[in-house]
Amino acid sequence: MNEKPVLSASRVSCLYGSKAGCLDVSLEVFPGEILALVGESGSGKTTVLKAVSGQLKPSAGKVTYRDGQGLELDVHGLSEGRRRLMLRTELGFVHQNPRDGLNMAVSAGANVADRLLSGGERSYGRARSKALDWLDRVEIARDRLDDRPGLYSGGMLQRLQIARNLVTGPRLVFLDEPTGGLDASVQARLLDLIRELAAGLRLAAVLVTHDLAVARLLSQRLMVMKEGRVIESGVTDQVLDDPHEPYTQLLVSSILDS
Amino acid sequence: MRLDRSESVLADAQGECLRPGPFPSPSPGARSAAFSASARPRPGQHAPEARLAPGEMVRVEALSKTFVLHLSGPAVLKALEGVSFSVHAGECLAVAGPSGSGKSSLLRCVYGNYLPSSGEILVRDGNGAVSLSGADPRAVLGLRLRSLAYASQFLRVIPRVSALEIVAEPLAARGAPLAEARAAASELLGRLHVPERLQALPPATFSGGERQRVNLARSLVWPAPVLLLDEPTASLDPANEKVVCELVTEAKRRGAAVVGIFHGREAWSRVWDSVYEMRPPGTGGAPAPRFRGREL
């Protein structure tokens, strides 16, 4: 309980012209914890994810990242170079469409090793052996290492993207609908992988999903967004089993079985 | 008035294992004074030890739970009204009452799965206590990690994960090395007659009874100070029911406080120490716990 958050956002608002992407959103994520943001499309969850991961500068509010040494960094006050380095090494970002997070022109192995090399790894041999190790952990056969990702299935691509993100040992990972668009059996396998990695590595994660069943299985805490604002939050099972806001009740009652 | 009550609770608890009856229903005025901002710790913060008597593990005071269903009117459903009881270390309280009297809702409130509408729930957390009425979510999660095990009637897990991993997980999450956690999980599942060939499989294809045993094993595999059991043996045969009763008796012996719904099952009458009889809300509230030591 005396732990300090890895990430905190304080009263973050993002305006697109006169339209609000998100309004007055505050959140904290602690080591080893997955925080889920749920809500329907257009509720502002992806905007929040972009703002807290440093990709979109908020119109108001502050985002603070605490690095491995306990140093607090103002994510949007960093120089462009420092911010990019941070995104490549200490943070991970898993996109819904793995093609957005991978370099489709180079081999699967290079996708993983590249991130290490651009994050400061000097030895190509070490990068390759780490890449192999991570392909094992996400259950991609070693003989597929030199294939282009274009030859991979959807589930494999997503596992490759996860390996690419985790190879640098980030402390905080952003997951944007990581299992969206995958069929149920592939999704189950990926959920198990994410859960295992998060627990084993004491990763902190912010998970954006519209799938309440995914949020229930992966996250400890949940925030419900509507029209850019957080309308309800709490322990995940509490919010899903005892929702108080009309909109949350609608969301929960609209799913078949969670 | 509030002070008098806490003193009497402390005094009563000294020599007695069981709490002698519920707390007197305070008048609305007294309630608001007792639970005013100054008298009550900030939500989620560790309350002063004085709020729980020595050895007291769970205390529920004047708990009410009302659901407001916005999509149906709104409809207002009263699930719990004026529930008060206390459970000490090493005791088992059986929650009884007809269907719809709120037994499961009560356990869910104590676990932090339902938010109380009014009243107070205190659960011991080491030397302090956590209040579950409006607690900070992280305080609830911390309390669950250290103090609370809850076996619901449903097993909810990630598909594809084996029964063994599901049962080992609560131990691993509390810092046990994986090999040790798996060994303990396998032993416990063995006692519950889940053979090794089944332990290696995900429970999706298991029978109702097998799933229930996996679910129970999850809550019994680590030494939780407080155990909440919702019909733990509803779909078990007598042999397995006997094992579960033994396991819960062992938990009591190591000092666990147990609150359970046992549905009049004979086997459990040797496990529970007192019964809390519930009535559906609006029918006069719940009466005092009945003590088998004195009455039966």
Coordinates of C-alpha atoms in Angstrom, one line a residue:
Chain A
M1 CA 0.0 0.0 0.0
N2 CA 3.0 2.3 0.4
E3 CA 3.9 1.8 -3.2
K4 CA 3.9 4.8 -5.5
P5 CA 2.1 4.8 -8.8
V6 CA 4.1 4.2 -12.0
L7 CA 1.8 6.5 -13.8
S8 CA -0.5 9.3 -12.7
A9 CA -2.7 11.6 -14.7
S10 CA -4.2 14.6 -13.1
R11 CA -7.3 16.3 -14.5
V12 CA -6.4 15.6 -18.1
S13 CA -8.5 17.1 -20.8
C14 CA -8.0 16.8 -24.6
L15 CA -10.0 19.1 -26.9
Y16 CA -10.3 18.5 -30.6
G17 CA -11.3 22.0 -31.8
S18 CA -14.5 22.6 -29.9
K19 CA -15.1 18.9 -29.4
A20 CA -13.9 17.3 -26.3
G21 CA -12.0 14.0 -26.6
C22 CA -11.7 13.5 -22.8
L23 CA -12.6 15.8 -19.9
D24 CA -11.0 16.1 -16.5
V25 CA -9.7 12.5 -16.3
S26 CA -7.5 11.5 -13.4
L27 CA -6.0 8.1 -12.9
E28 CA -3.2 6.2 -11.2
V29 CA -1.6 2.9 -12.1
F30 CA 0.6 0.9 -9.6
P31 CA 3.2 -1.8 -10.3
G32 CA 1.7 -5.2 -11.0
E33 CA -1.7 -3.7 -11.6
I34 CA -3.9 -3.7 -14.8
L35 CA -6.3 -0.8 -15.0
A36 CA -9.1 -1.1 -17.5
L37 CA -10.8 1.7 -19.4
V38 CA -14.2 0.7 -20.8
G39 CA -16.9 2.4 -22.7
E40 CA -18.4 2.3 -26.1
S41 CA -16.7 3.7 -29.2
G42 CA -16.3 7.5 -29.0
S43 CA -16.4 7.5 -25.2
G44 CA -12.9 8.9 -25.1
K45 CA -10.9 5.8 -23.9
T46 CA -8.4 5.8 -26.8
T47 CA -7.9 9.6 -26.4
V48 CA -7.1 9.0 -22.7
L49 CA -4.7 6.2 -23.7
K50 CA -2.9 8.5 -26.2
A51 CA -2.7 11.3 -23.7
V52 CA -1.3 9.2 -20.8
S53 CA 1.2 7.4 -23.1
G54 CA 2.7 10.7 -24.3
Q55 CA 1.4 10.5 -27.8
L56 CA -1.1 13.3 -27.6
K57 CA -0.5 16.5 -25.7
P58 CA -3.5 17.3 -23.5
S59 CA -5.1 20.7 -23.6
A60 CA -5.0 20.7 -19.8
G61 CA -3.8 18.5 -17.0
K62 CA -0.6 16.7 -16.2
V63 CA 0.8 13.2 -16.8
T64 CA 3.6 12.0 -14.6
Y65 CA 5.6 8.8 -15.1
R66 CA 7.8 7.5 -12.3
D67 CA 10.9 5.8 -13.7
G68 CA 12.9 2.8 -12.4
Q69 CA 15.0 5.1 -10.2
G70 CA 11.9 6.7 -8.6
L71 CA 12.3 9.9 -10.6
E72 CA 9.1 11.7 -11.5
L73 CA 9.0 12.8 -15.2
D74 CA 6.4 15.1 -16.7
V75 CA 5.6 13.0 -19.8
H76 CA 4.5 16.0 -21.9
G77 CA 7.3 18.3 -20.6
L78 CA 10.1 16.0 -21.9
S79 CA 12.2 16.8 -25.0
E80 CA 11.0 15.0 -28.1
G81 CA 14.2 12.8 -28.1
R82 CA 13.8 11.8 -24.5
R83 CA 10.1 11.1 -24.9
R84 CA 10.7 8.9 -27.9
L85 CA 13.5 7.0 -26.1
M86 CA 11.1 6.5 -23.2
L87 CA 8.4 5.1 -25.5
R88 CA 10.9 2.7 -26.9
T89 CA 12.4 1.4 -23.7
E90 CA 10.4 2.0 -20.5
L91 CA 6.9 2.0 -22.0
G92 CA 5.2 -0.4 -24.3
F93 CA 2.2 0.2 -26.6
V94 CA 0.2 -2.7 -28.0
H95 CA -2.1 -1.5 -30.8
Q96 CA -5.3 -3.2 -31.7
N97 CA -4.1 -3.7 -35.2
P98 CA -0.6 -5.3 -34.9
R99 CA 0.3 -3.9 -38.2
D100 CA 0.4 -0.4 -36.5
G101 CA 2.9 -1.6 -34.0
L102 CA 5.2 -3.7 -36.3
N103 CA 7.5 -3.1 -39.1
M104 CA 6.0 -5.3 -41.8
A105 CA 9.0 -4.9 -44.1
V106 CA 11.4 -6.8 -41.9
S107 CA 11.5 -10.2 -40.4
A108 CA 9.7 -11.1 -37.1
G109 CA 13.1 -11.5 -35.4
A110 CA 14.2 -8.1 -36.6
N111 CA 11.0 -6.6 -35.3
V112 CA 11.9 -7.7 -31.8
A113 CA 15.6 -7.1 -32.0
D114 CA 15.2 -3.7 -33.6
R115 CA 13.5 -2.3 -30.5
L116 CA 16.4 -3.5 -28.4
L117 CA 19.0 -2.0 -30.7
S118 CA 17.2 1.3 -30.9
G119 CA 16.8 1.3 -27.2
G120 CA 20.5 1.2 -26.7
E121 CA 21.6 -2.5 -27.0
R122 CA 25.0 -2.5 -28.7
S123 CA 25.5 -6.3 -29.3
Y124 CA 23.6 -7.7 -32.3
G125 CA 24.2 -11.3 -31.0
R126 CA 22.7 -10.4 -27.6
A127 CA 19.7 -8.8 -29.2
R128 CA 19.1 -11.8 -31.4
S129 CA 19.3 -14.2 -28.5
K130 CA 16.9 -12.1 -26.4
A131 CA 14.5 -11.9 -29.4
L132 CA 14.6 -15.7 -29.6
D133 CA 13.9 -16.0 -25.9
W134 CA 10.9 -13.7 -26.3
L135 CA 9.5 -15.5 -29.3
D136 CA 9.6 -18.7 -27.1
R137 CA 7.7 -16.9 -24.3
V138 CA 4.9 -15.8 -26.7
E139 CA 4.8 -19.3 -28.2
I140 CA 6.1 -18.5 -31.7
A141 CA 8.2 -21.3 -33.1
R142 CA 11.9 -20.5 -33.6
D143 CA 11.8 -21.6 -37.2
R144 CA 9.4 -18.7 -37.9
L145 CA 12.0 -16.1 -36.7
D146 CA 13.1 -15.1 -40.1
D147 CA 9.7 -14.9 -41.7
R148 CA 8.1 -11.6 -42.6
P149 CA 5.2 -10.8 -40.2
G150 CA 3.0 -10.6 -43.3
L151 CA 3.0 -14.4 -43.3
Y152 CA 1.7 -14.7 -39.7
S153 CA -1.9 -15.2 -38.6
G154 CA -3.7 -12.5 -36.7
G155 CA -3.1 -14.2 -33.3
M156 CA 0.6 -14.7 -34.1
L157 CA 1.0 -11.1 -35.2
Q158 CA -0.5 -9.9 -31.9
R159 CA 1.9 -12.2 -29.9
L160 CA 4.8 -10.8 -32.0
Q161 CA 3.7 -7.3 -31.2
I162 CA 3.6 -8.2 -27.5
A163 CA 7.1 -9.7 -27.7
R164 CA 8.4 -6.6 -29.5
N165 CA 7.0 -4.4 -26.7
L166 CA 8.2 -6.5 -23.7
V167 CA 11.7 -7.3 -24.9
T168 CA 13.0 -4.1 -23.5
G169 CA 11.6 -4.8 -20.1
P170 CA 9.2 -1.9 -19.9
R171 CA 7.6 -1.1 -16.5
L172 CA 4.4 0.2 -18.0
V173 CA 2.4 -1.1 -21.0
F174 CA -0.6 0.4 -22.8
L175 CA -2.9 -2.1 -24.4
D176 CA -5.4 -0.8 -26.9
E177 CA -8.1 -3.5 -27.6
P178 CA -5.3 -6.1 -27.6
T179 CA -7.7 -9.0 -28.4
G180 CA -10.1 -7.1 -30.7
G181 CA -10.7 -8.8 -34.0
L182 CA -9.3 -12.2 -32.9
D183 CA -11.4 -15.3 -32.8
A184 CA -12.4 -16.7 -29.4
S185 CA -9.8 -19.5 -29.0
V186 CA -6.9 -17.2 -30.1
Q187 CA -8.3 -14.5 -27.8
A188 CA -8.3 -16.9 -24.8
R189 CA -4.7 -17.8 -25.4
L190 CA -3.6 -14.2 -25.6
L191 CA -5.5 -13.3 -22.5
D192 CA -3.7 -16.0 -20.6
L193 CA -0.4 -14.8 -22.0
I194 CA -1.0 -11.2 -21.0
R195 CA -2.2 -12.1 -17.5
E196 CA 0.8 -14.4 -16.9
L197 CA 3.3 -11.8 -18.2
A198 CA 1.8 -8.9 -16.2
A199 CA 1.8 -11.0 -13.0
G200 CA 5.3 -12.5 -13.5
L201 CA 7.0 -9.3 -14.5
R202 CA 5.0 -7.0 -12.1
L203 CA 4.1 -4.9 -15.1
A204 CA 1.7 -2.0 -14.8
A205 CA -0.8 -1.7 -17.6
V206 CA -3.6 0.4 -18.9
L207 CA -6.0 -1.6 -20.9
V208 CA -8.6 -0.1 -23.2
T209 CA -11.3 -2.4 -24.2
H210 CA -15.0 -2.4 -25.0
D211 CA -15.2 -6.1 -24.0
L212 CA -16.3 -6.3 -20.4
A213 CA -15.4 -10.0 -20.2
V214 CA -11.8 -9.2 -21.1
A215 CA -11.7 -6.4 -18.6
R216 CA -13.1 -8.7 -15.9
L217 CA -10.5 -11.4 -16.6
L218 CA -7.5 -9.1 -16.9
S219 CA -7.9 -6.0 -14.8
Q220 CA -8.0 -5.4 -11.0
R221 CA -9.6 -1.9 -11.3
L222 CA -11.9 -0.5 -13.9
M223 CA -13.0 3.0 -15.1
V224 CA -16.1 3.5 -17.1
M225 CA -16.1 6.3 -19.7
K226 CA -18.9 8.1 -21.3
E227 CA -18.8 11.2 -23.5
G228 CA -15.2 11.9 -22.5
R229 CA -15.7 11.6 -18.8
V230 CA -15.1 8.9 -16.2
I231 CA -18.5 8.2 -14.8
E232 CA -17.8 5.3 -12.5
S233 CA -14.8 3.5 -11.2
G234 CA -13.7 0.9 -8.7
V235 CA -12.6 -2.7 -8.1
T236 CA -13.4 -4.4 -11.5
D237 CA -15.8 -7.1 -10.2
Q238 CA -17.6 -4.6 -8.0
V239 CA -18.3 -2.2 -10.8
L240 CA -19.4 -5.0 -13.1
D241 CA -21.6 -6.8 -10.5
D242 CA -23.0 -3.8 -8.7
P243 CA -23.0 -0.9 -11.3
H244 CA -24.5 2.3 -10.0
E245 CA -24.6 4.6 -13.0
P246 CA -27.4 4.1 -15.5
Y247 CA -24.9 3.9 -18.4
T248 CA -22.8 1.3 -16.6
Q249 CA -25.9 -0.8 -15.9
L250 CA -26.8 -0.5 -19.6
L251 CA -23.3 -1.7 -20.6
V252 CA -23.4 -4.6 -18.2
S253 CA -26.9 -5.7 -19.1
S254 CA -26.0 -5.6 -22.8
I255 CA -23.5 -8.4 -22.7
L256 CA -24.5 -12.0 -23.0
D257 CA -22.3 -13.5 -20.4
S258 CA -19.3 -12.0 -18.7
Chain B
M1 CA -24.0 6.3 23.2
R2 CA -21.5 5.1 20.6
L3 CA -18.7 5.0 23.2
D4 CA -20.8 2.9 25.6
R5 CA -21.5 0.4 22.9
S6 CA -17.8 0.0 21.9
E7 CA -16.9 -0.5 25.5
S8 CA -19.5 -3.1 26.0
V9 CA -18.3 -4.9 22.9
L10 CA -14.8 -4.9 24.2
A11 CA -15.8 -6.1 27.6
D12 CA -18.0 -8.8 26.3
A13 CA -15.3 -10.1 24.0
Q14 CA -12.8 -10.7 26.7
G15 CA -13.8 -14.1 27.9
E16 CA -16.3 -15.0 25.3
C17 CA -15.5 -16.6 22.0
L18 CA -18.9 -15.6 20.5
R19 CA -20.5 -12.2 20.4
P20 CA -23.7 -12.3 22.5
G21 CA -26.2 -11.1 20.0
P22 CA -26.4 -8.3 17.5
F23 CA -25.8 -4.7 18.3
P24 CA -28.8 -2.8 19.4
S25 CA -30.4 -1.0 16.5
P26 CA -29.4 2.6 17.1
S27 CA -31.8 5.4 16.4
P28 CA -31.2 7.4 13.2
G29 CA -29.7 10.2 15.1
A30 CA -27.3 8.0 17.0
R31 CA -26.3 6.3 13.8
S32 CA -25.4 9.5 12.1
A33 CA -23.4 10.5 15.1
A34 CA -21.6 7.2 15.2
F35 CA -20.7 7.2 11.6
S36 CA -20.0 10.9 11.3
A37 CA -16.8 12.1 9.6
S38 CA -15.0 12.6 12.9
A39 CA -15.9 9.2 14.4
R40 CA -15.1 7.3 11.3
P41 CA -11.8 6.8 9.6
R42 CA -11.4 8.0 6.1
P43 CA -12.8 5.5 3.7
G44 CA -10.3 2.7 3.0
Q45 CA -7.8 3.8 5.6
H46 CA -6.8 1.4 8.3
A47 CA -9.2 2.1 11.1
P48 CA -8.0 2.2 14.6
E49 CA -7.7 -1.2 16.3
A50 CA -10.4 0.0 18.8
R51 CA -13.1 -0.4 16.2
L52 CA -12.7 -4.2 16.4
A53 CA -12.5 -6.1 19.7
P54 CA -9.5 -8.3 20.3
G55 CA -9.9 -11.4 18.2
E56 CA -12.8 -10.0 16.3
M57 CA -12.3 -10.5 12.6
V58 CA -15.5 -9.3 10.9
R59 CA -18.0 -6.9 12.2
V60 CA -21.2 -5.9 10.3
E61 CA -23.3 -3.1 11.8
A62 CA -26.7 -2.0 10.6
L63 CA -25.8 -3.0 7.0
S64 CA -28.4 -2.2 4.3
K65 CA -28.1 -2.8 0.6
T66 CA -30.5 -1.4 -2.0
F67 CA -30.2 -1.8 -5.7
V68 CA -31.5 1.0 -7.9
L69 CA -32.1 -0.5 -11.4
H70 CA -32.1 2.5 -13.7
L71 CA -33.1 0.5 -16.8
S72 CA -36.4 -0.7 -15.2
G73 CA -38.2 2.4 -14.1
P74 CA -36.0 2.9 -12.0
A75 CA -36.9 0.0 -9.8
V76 CA -35.6 -0.1 -6.2
L77 CA -34.8 -3.5 -4.8
K78 CA -34.0 -3.9 -1.1
A79 CA -31.6 -6.8 -0.6
L80 CA -30.4 -6.3 2.9
E81 CA -31.8 -4.3 5.8
G82 CA -30.3 -3.8 9.3
V83 CA -27.9 -6.7 9.3
S84 CA -25.5 -6.8 12.3
F85 CA -23.2 -9.6 13.5
S86 CA -19.7 -10.2 14.5
V87 CA -17.3 -13.1 13.9
H88 CA -14.1 -13.9 15.9
A89 CA -11.0 -15.8 15.0
G90 CA -11.6 -19.5 14.9
E91 CA -15.4 -19.2 14.7
C92 CA -17.8 -20.2 12.0
L93 CA -21.0 -18.3 11.5
A94 CA -23.7 -20.0 9.4
V95 CA -26.0 -17.5 7.5
A96 CA -29.4 -19.0 7.1
G97 CA -32.8 -17.9 5.8
P98 CA -35.2 -18.4 2.9
S99 CA -34.3 -17.7 -0.7
G100 CA -34.3 -14.0 -1.3
S101 CA -33.3 -13.1 2.2
G102 CA -30.0 -11.7 1.0
K103 CA -27.5 -14.3 2.1
S104 CA -25.4 -14.2 -1.0
S105 CA -25.6 -10.4 -1.1
L106 CA -24.3 -10.3 2.4
L107 CA -21.2 -12.3 1.6
R108 CA -20.7 -10.2 -1.5
C109 CA -20.8 -7.0 0.6
V110 CA -18.2 -8.4 3.0
Y111 CA -15.9 -9.3 0.1
G112 CA -16.3 -5.8 -1.4
N113 CA -18.1 -7.1 -4.5
Y114 CA -21.3 -5.2 -3.6
L115 CA -21.1 -1.7 -2.1
P116 CA -23.1 -1.2 1.1
S117 CA -25.9 1.4 0.8
S118 CA -25.6 2.2 4.5
G119 CA -24.1 0.8 7.7
E120 CA -20.6 -0.5 8.3
I121 CA -18.5 -3.5 7.5
L122 CA -15.1 -3.9 9.2
V123 CA -12.7 -6.6 8.4
R124 CA -9.5 -7.2 10.3
D125 CA -6.3 -6.5 8.3
G126 CA -3.3 -7.4 10.4
N127 CA -3.4 -5.0 13.4
G128 CA -5.9 -2.7 11.9
A129 CA -9.2 -2.9 10.1
V130 CA -10.5 -1.9 6.7
S131 CA -14.0 -0.5 6.3
L132 CA -15.8 -1.8 3.2
S133 CA -18.3 1.0 3.2
G134 CA -17.0 3.3 0.5
A135 CA -13.4 2.0 0.8
D136 CA -10.8 3.1 -1.7
P137 CA -10.6 0.3 -4.4
R138 CA -6.9 -0.3 -3.7
A139 CA -7.6 -0.8 0.0
V140 CA -10.2 -3.4 -0.9
L141 CA -7.8 -5.2 -3.2
G142 CA -5.1 -5.1 -0.5
L143 CA -7.5 -6.5 2.1
R144 CA -8.5 -9.3 -0.3
L145 CA -4.9 -10.1 -0.9
R146 CA -4.0 -10.3 2.8
S147 CA -7.2 -11.3 4.5
L148 CA -10.2 -12.4 2.5
A149 CA -10.9 -15.6 0.6
Y150 CA -14.3 -15.9 -1.0
A151 CA -15.7 -19.0 -2.7
S152 CA -18.6 -18.0 -4.8
Q153 CA -21.0 -20.5 -6.5
F154 CA -19.4 -19.8 -9.9
L155 CA -16.0 -20.5 -11.1
R156 CA -14.9 -17.6 -13.4
V157 CA -11.5 -18.1 -15.0
I158 CA -9.6 -17.5 -18.2
P159 CA -10.3 -20.3 -20.6
R160 CA -7.5 -22.7 -21.4
V161 CA -5.9 -22.4 -18.0
S162 CA -5.5 -25.8 -16.2
A163 CA -7.3 -26.6 -12.9
L164 CA -3.8 -26.9 -11.2
E165 CA -2.7 -23.4 -12.3
I166 CA -6.1 -21.9 -11.3
V167 CA -5.7 -23.3 -7.8
A168 CA -1.9 -22.5 -7.5
E169 CA -2.5 -18.9 -8.6
P170 CA -3.8 -17.5 -5.2
L171 CA -0.6 -18.8 -3.6
A172 CA 1.7 -17.6 -6.3
A173 CA 0.0 -14.2 -6.2
R174 CA 0.9 -14.0 -2.5
G175 CA 4.6 -14.6 -3.1
A176 CA 4.9 -18.5 -3.0
P177 CA 7.4 -19.9 -5.5
L178 CA 5.6 -21.4 -8.4
A179 CA 6.8 -25.0 -7.8
E180 CA 5.6 -24.8 -4.1
A181 CA 2.3 -23.3 -5.1
R182 CA 1.7 -26.1 -7.7
A183 CA 2.6 -28.8 -5.2
A184 CA 0.2 -27.4 -2.6
A185 CA -2.5 -27.0 -5.2
S186 CA -2.1 -30.6 -6.4
E187 CA -2.2 -32.0 -2.9
L188 CA -5.3 -30.0 -2.0
L189 CA -7.1 -31.0 -5.3
G190 CA -6.1 -34.6 -4.5
R191 CA -7.8 -34.4 -1.1
L192 CA -10.9 -33.1 -2.9
H193 CA -10.8 -36.1 -5.3
V194 CA -9.7 -34.2 -8.4
P195 CA -7.2 -36.7 -9.9
E196 CA -4.0 -35.6 -11.5
R197 CA -5.1 -36.3 -15.0
L198 CA -8.0 -33.8 -14.5
Q199 CA -5.8 -31.3 -12.7
A200 CA -3.9 -30.8 -16.0
L201 CA -7.1 -29.8 -17.8
P202 CA -8.9 -26.5 -18.0
P203 CA -12.2 -26.9 -15.9
A204 CA -14.4 -25.9 -18.9
T205 CA -15.4 -29.5 -19.5
F206 CA -15.6 -30.4 -15.8
S207 CA -18.9 -31.5 -14.1
G208 CA -20.6 -29.0 -11.7
G209 CA -19.2 -30.8 -8.7
E210 CA -15.7 -30.8 -10.0
R211 CA -15.8 -27.2 -10.8
Q212 CA -17.1 -26.4 -7.4
R213 CA -14.2 -28.3 -5.8
V214 CA -11.7 -26.3 -8.0
N215 CA -13.4 -23.1 -6.9
L216 CA -13.2 -24.1 -3.2
A217 CA -9.6 -25.2 -3.5
R218 CA -8.7 -21.7 -4.8
S219 CA -10.0 -20.2 -1.5
L220 CA -8.7 -22.9 0.8
V221 CA -5.2 -23.2 -0.7
W222 CA -3.8 -20.2 1.2
P223 CA -4.3 -19.5 4.9
A224 CA -6.8 -16.7 4.6
P225 CA -7.7 -15.1 8.0
V226 CA -11.3 -14.7 6.8
L227 CA -13.2 -17.3 4.7
L228 CA -16.5 -16.5 3.0
L229 CA -18.2 -19.6 1.6
D230 CA -21.4 -19.4 -0.5
E231 CA -23.0 -22.9 -0.5
P232 CA -19.6 -24.6 -0.7
T233 CA -21.0 -28.1 -1.0
A234 CA -24.3 -27.5 -2.9
S235 CA -23.3 -29.9 -5.8
L236 CA -21.0 -32.2 -3.9
D237 CA -21.5 -35.9 -2.9
P238 CA -21.4 -36.8 0.8
A239 CA -17.7 -38.0 0.6
N240 CA -16.5 -34.7 -0.9
E241 CA -18.8 -32.7 1.5
K242 CA -17.0 -34.4 4.4
V243 CA -13.6 -33.4 3.0
V244 CA -14.7 -29.8 2.7
C245 CA -16.1 -29.8 6.2
E246 CA -12.7 -31.2 7.4
L247 CA -10.8 -28.5 5.5
V248 CA -12.9 -25.7 6.9
T249 CA -12.5 -27.2 10.4
E250 CA -8.8 -27.1 9.9
A251 CA -9.0 -23.5 8.8
K252 CA -10.9 -22.7 12.0
R253 CA -8.3 -24.4 14.1
R254 CA -5.6 -22.2 12.6
G255 CA -7.7 -19.2 13.6
A256 CA -9.7 -18.4 10.5
A257 CA -13.1 -16.7 10.9
V258 CA -15.6 -18.3 8.6
V259 CA -18.9 -16.9 7.3
G260 CA -20.8 -19.4 5.2
I261 CA -24.2 -20.3 3.6
F262 CA -24.7 -24.0 4.2
H263 CA -28.4 -24.5 3.3
G264 CA -29.4 -26.6 6.3
R265 CA -26.9 -29.3 5.4
E266 CA -26.5 -31.8 8.3
A267 CA -22.7 -32.3 7.8
W268 CA -22.1 -28.6 8.5
S269 CA -23.8 -28.6 11.8
R270 CA -20.6 -29.9 13.3
V271 CA -18.6 -27.1 11.8
W272 CA -20.6 -23.9 12.5
D273 CA -20.7 -22.4 16.0
S274 CA -23.6 -20.0 15.5
V275 CA -26.4 -19.3 13.1
Y276 CA -27.5 -15.9 11.8
E277 CA -31.1 -16.2 10.6
M278 CA -32.0 -13.8 7.9
R279 CA -35.4 -12.6 6.8
P280 CA -36.3 -10.9 3.5
P281 CA -36.0 -7.1 3.9
G282 CA -39.2 -5.4 5.0
T283 CA -40.3 -8.4 7.2
G284 CA -38.8 -7.1 10.4
G285 CA -35.1 -7.3 9.7
A286 CA -32.7 -10.0 10.8
P287 CA -32.9 -11.4 14.4
A288 CA -30.0 -12.2 16.6
P289 CA -27.5 -15.0 15.9
R290 CA -28.5 -18.2 17.5
F291 CA -25.8 -20.0 19.4
R292 CA -25.8 -23.7 19.4
G293 CA -23.7 -23.8 22.5
R294 CA -26.5 -22.4 24.5
E295 CA -29.7 -23.2 22.6
L296 CA -29.1 -26.4 20.8

